[in-house]
């Protein structure tokens, strides 16, 4: 009897021939899916651990493109619908609001994100969910020269325009997003007339024309070039943690206040993230934003720049933030402050705030 040859039906043969091909192509698809293209305006050392832990937990590899905020925005604009960007990390609500208005993001409807991130720290526009989420907060504080200014002279933003502080105030450009967002918040609280009068008074109180960044303002307040400065909290925290003698000297000369503790609270801004409008890896992008709201990621994300986590229960072990203490936060929706930026800019032009 002839041996029965090992035979396959035609269907079986086809399947046998195609199987490795199918396996290879679905593997390729899986590998392709396990990637996330991140455009980031952040560059802190703790971010390395942040990204590595995400890849470890999910198998999703992160391709990162670092630029400053303007660089990220310009790149997205130039790439248009062909952009490989999946997730975008930006700093400041004014920039996030503007990018959303320019259709660079897409709505994300995540129960987890809505539960973890307070409503006042995320986008509040209609249509399918928020377009961006805050992941860390920074306070816009007032720093003063201890030799010449009493904390009671500067315990509200309004007092920056008080005639008794004439010739003492210094700030960075009024048009910088940090100031646009603060002034946009003031517009929500005070209304247009009082806000413009306040900005005019602030300009009249300036010790010098706006120049430099927030750290330059803090140093000017310490040196006596001005006496009172507006700055984001992390710039002060950075100086407080520095061991350089010149920084120690600066910190020894200044005090700071969290403004408006008896009224609406101190203005806080955010570093935030969004899913790109043309994201090719949407599920991975949402997973990454959700990961950023987790306890451990919150710690890395905030501490990388001496900021506070948006998830209130998460504690950061940071001596400078510890020393600054707790304060009453302005819980006005940060999106509303950001959306006022065009109106604020018109006011700045009218009152001559450069
Ligand atoms: Fe900054």
mmCIF file of N, CA, C and O in Angstrom, residues 4-37:
data_model
loop_
_atom_site.group_PDB
_atom_site.id
_atom_site.type_symbol
_atom_site.label_atom_id
_atom_site.label_comp_id
_atom_site.label_asym_id
_atom_site.label_seq_id
_atom_site.Cartn_x
_atom_site.Cartn_y
_atom_site.Cartn_z
ATOM 1 N N UNK A 4 0.248 7.059 2.455
ATOM 2 C CA UNK A 4 -0.656 8.203 2.246
ATOM 3 C C UNK A 4 0.166 9.487 2.371
ATOM 4 O O UNK A 4 0.800 9.705 3.401
ATOM 5 N N UNK A 5 0.256 10.159 1.251
ATOM 6 C CA UNK A 5 1.056 11.392 1.344
ATOM 7 C C UNK A 5 0.383 12.416 2.280
ATOM 8 O O UNK A 5 -0.823 12.405 2.424
ATOM 9 N N UNK A 6 1.226 13.184 2.901
ATOM 10 C CA UNK A 6 0.702 14.258 3.738
ATOM 11 C C UNK A 6 0.142 15.316 2.809
ATOM 12 O O UNK A 6 0.835 15.899 2.001
ATOM 13 N N UNK A 7 -1.170 15.446 2.862
ATOM 14 C CA UNK A 7 -1.809 16.357 1.909
ATOM 15 C C UNK A 7 -2.605 17.431 2.614
ATOM 16 O O UNK A 7 -3.162 17.211 3.685
ATOM 17 N N UNK A 8 -2.709 18.504 2.008
ATOM 18 C CA UNK A 8 -3.539 19.587 2.520
ATOM 19 C C UNK A 8 -4.644 19.855 1.513
ATOM 20 O O UNK A 8 -4.427 19.720 0.313
ATOM 21 N N UNK A 9 -5.800 20.156 1.989
ATOM 22 C CA UNK A 9 -6.839 20.611 1.074
ATOM 23 C C UNK A 9 -6.372 21.939 0.475
ATOM 24 O O UNK A 9 -5.443 22.566 0.993
ATOM 25 N N UNK A 10 -7.043 22.335 -0.588
ATOM 26 C CA UNK A 10 -6.643 23.620 -1.190
ATOM 27 C C UNK A 10 -6.829 24.779 -0.216
ATOM 28 O O UNK A 10 -6.003 25.679 -0.134
ATOM 29 N N UNK A 11 -7.951 24.667 0.528
ATOM 30 C CA UNK A 11 -8.208 25.750 1.487
ATOM 31 C C UNK A 11 -7.116 25.760 2.572
ATOM 32 O O UNK A 11 -6.597 26.797 2.957
ATOM 33 N N UNK A 12 -6.790 24.527 3.004
ATOM 34 C CA UNK A 12 -5.771 24.393 4.042
ATOM 35 C C UNK A 12 -4.429 24.891 3.548
ATOM 36 O O UNK A 12 -3.705 25.579 4.267
ATOM 37 N N UNK A 13 -4.139 24.565 2.296
ATOM 38 C CA UNK A 13 -2.862 24.985 1.712
ATOM 39 C C UNK A 13 -2.777 26.508 1.667
ATOM 40 O O UNK A 13 -1.772 27.110 2.058
ATOM 41 N N UNK A 14 -3.858 27.093 1.232
ATOM 42 C CA UNK A 14 -3.907 28.554 1.141
ATOM 43 C C UNK A 14 -3.662 29.178 2.521
ATOM 44 O O UNK A 14 -2.852 30.090 2.682
ATOM 45 N N UNK A 15 -4.363 28.591 3.497
ATOM 46 C CA UNK A 15 -4.251 29.117 4.861
ATOM 47 C C UNK A 15 -2.819 28.967 5.359
ATOM 48 O O UNK A 15 -2.255 29.877 5.960
ATOM 49 N N UNK A 16 -2.227 27.777 5.028
ATOM 50 C CA UNK A 16 -0.858 27.520 5.487
ATOM 51 C C UNK A 16 0.123 28.504 4.855
ATOM 52 O O UNK A 16 1.047 28.983 5.501
ATOM 53 N N UNK A 17 -0.130 28.783 3.571
ATOM 54 C CA UNK A 17 0.764 29.711 2.887
ATOM 55 C C UNK A 17 0.607 31.139 3.401
ATOM 56 O O UNK A 17 1.577 31.889 3.524
ATOM 57 N N UNK A 18 -0.651 31.492 3.692
ATOM 58 C CA UNK A 18 -0.924 32.883 4.073
ATOM 59 C C UNK A 18 -0.624 33.168 5.550
ATOM 60 O O UNK A 18 -0.350 34.307 5.910
ATOM 61 N N UNK A 19 -0.672 32.078 6.350
ATOM 62 C CA UNK A 19 -0.560 32.294 7.800
ATOM 63 C C UNK A 19 0.650 33.143 8.209
ATOM 64 O O UNK A 19 0.491 34.125 8.937
ATOM 65 N N UNK A 20 1.855 32.767 7.730
ATOM 66 C CA UNK A 20 2.995 33.585 8.162
ATOM 67 C C UNK A 20 2.873 35.036 7.689
ATOM 68 O O UNK A 20 3.249 35.961 8.406
ATOM 69 N N UNK A 21 2.321 35.195 6.489
ATOM 70 C CA UNK A 21 2.158 36.548 5.956
ATOM 71 C C UNK A 21 1.217 37.363 6.839
ATOM 72 O O UNK A 21 1.491 38.501 7.194
ATOM 73 N N UNK A 22 0.063 36.682 7.164
ATOM 74 C CA UNK A 22 -0.921 37.367 8.005
ATOM 75 C C UNK A 22 -0.332 37.700 9.369
ATOM 76 O O UNK A 22 -0.498 38.800 9.883
ATOM 77 N N UNK A 23 0.383 36.701 9.888
ATOM 78 C CA UNK A 23 0.989 36.914 11.208
ATOM 79 C C UNK A 23 1.954 38.083 11.144
ATOM 80 O O UNK A 23 1.957 38.952 12.013
ATOM 81 N N UNK A 24 2.757 38.113 10.079
ATOM 82 C CA UNK A 24 3.752 39.178 9.949
ATOM 83 C C UNK A 24 3.066 40.536 9.837
ATOM 84 O O UNK A 24 3.475 41.506 10.472
ATOM 85 N N UNK A 25 1.978 40.586 9.033
ATOM 86 C CA UNK A 25 1.368 41.899 8.824
ATOM 87 C C UNK A 25 0.634 42.363 10.086
ATOM 88 O O UNK A 25 0.636 43.533 10.410
ATOM 89 N N UNK A 26 0.017 41.409 10.827
ATOM 90 C CA UNK A 26 -0.667 41.866 12.036
ATOM 91 C C UNK A 26 0.350 42.228 13.111
ATOM 92 O O UNK A 26 0.134 43.125 13.906
ATOM 93 N N UNK A 27 1.486 41.537 13.080
ATOM 94 C CA UNK A 27 2.574 41.929 13.985
ATOM 95 C C UNK A 27 3.041 43.338 13.683
ATOM 96 O O UNK A 27 3.222 44.160 14.570
ATOM 97 N N UNK A 28 3.196 43.607 12.393
ATOM 98 C CA UNK A 28 3.644 44.933 11.978
ATOM 99 C C UNK A 28 2.631 45.976 12.421
ATOM 100 O O UNK A 28 2.992 47.041 12.929
ATOM 101 N N UNK A 29 1.349 45.622 12.251
ATOM 102 C CA UNK A 29 0.305 46.562 12.645
ATOM 103 C C UNK A 29 0.359 46.797 14.144
ATOM 104 O O UNK A 29 0.266 47.922 14.614
ATOM 105 N N UNK A 30 0.550 45.684 14.891
ATOM 106 C CA UNK A 30 0.612 45.816 16.348
ATOM 107 C C UNK A 30 1.808 46.672 16.750
ATOM 108 O O UNK A 30 1.696 47.554 17.586
ATOM 109 N N UNK A 31 2.947 46.414 16.095
ATOM 110 C CA UNK A 31 4.140 47.181 16.425
ATOM 111 C C UNK A 31 3.924 48.650 16.094
ATOM 112 O O UNK A 31 4.303 49.533 16.857
ATOM 113 N N UNK A 32 3.271 48.877 14.953
ATOM 114 C CA UNK A 32 3.009 50.247 14.531
ATOM 115 C C UNK A 32 2.085 50.945 15.535
ATOM 116 O O UNK A 32 2.258 52.101 15.855
ATOM 117 N N UNK A 33 1.117 50.206 16.045
ATOM 118 C CA UNK A 33 0.151 50.770 16.989
ATOM 119 C C UNK A 33 0.788 51.096 18.331
ATOM 120 O O UNK A 33 0.291 51.913 19.076
ATOM 121 N N UNK A 34 1.880 50.412 18.631
ATOM 122 C CA UNK A 34 2.491 50.587 19.946
ATOM 123 C C UNK A 34 3.497 51.730 19.941
ATOM 124 O O UNK A 34 4.601 51.606 20.451
ATOM 125 N N UNK A 35 3.133 52.797 19.275
ATOM 126 C CA UNK A 35 4.008 53.951 19.194
ATOM 127 C C UNK A 35 3.186 55.192 19.463
ATOM 128 O O UNK A 35 2.001 55.233 19.161
ATOM 129 N N UNK A 36 3.840 56.162 20.039
ATOM 130 C CA UNK A 36 3.164 57.421 20.316
ATOM 131 C C UNK A 36 4.122 58.547 19.959
ATOM 132 O O UNK A 36 5.265 58.553 20.394
ATOM 133 N N UNK A 37 3.646 59.475 19.124
ATOM 134 C CA UNK A 37 4.493 60.606 18.757
ATOM 135 C C UNK A 37 4.134 61.807 19.624
ATOM 136 O O UNK A 37 3.015 62.307 19.566
#
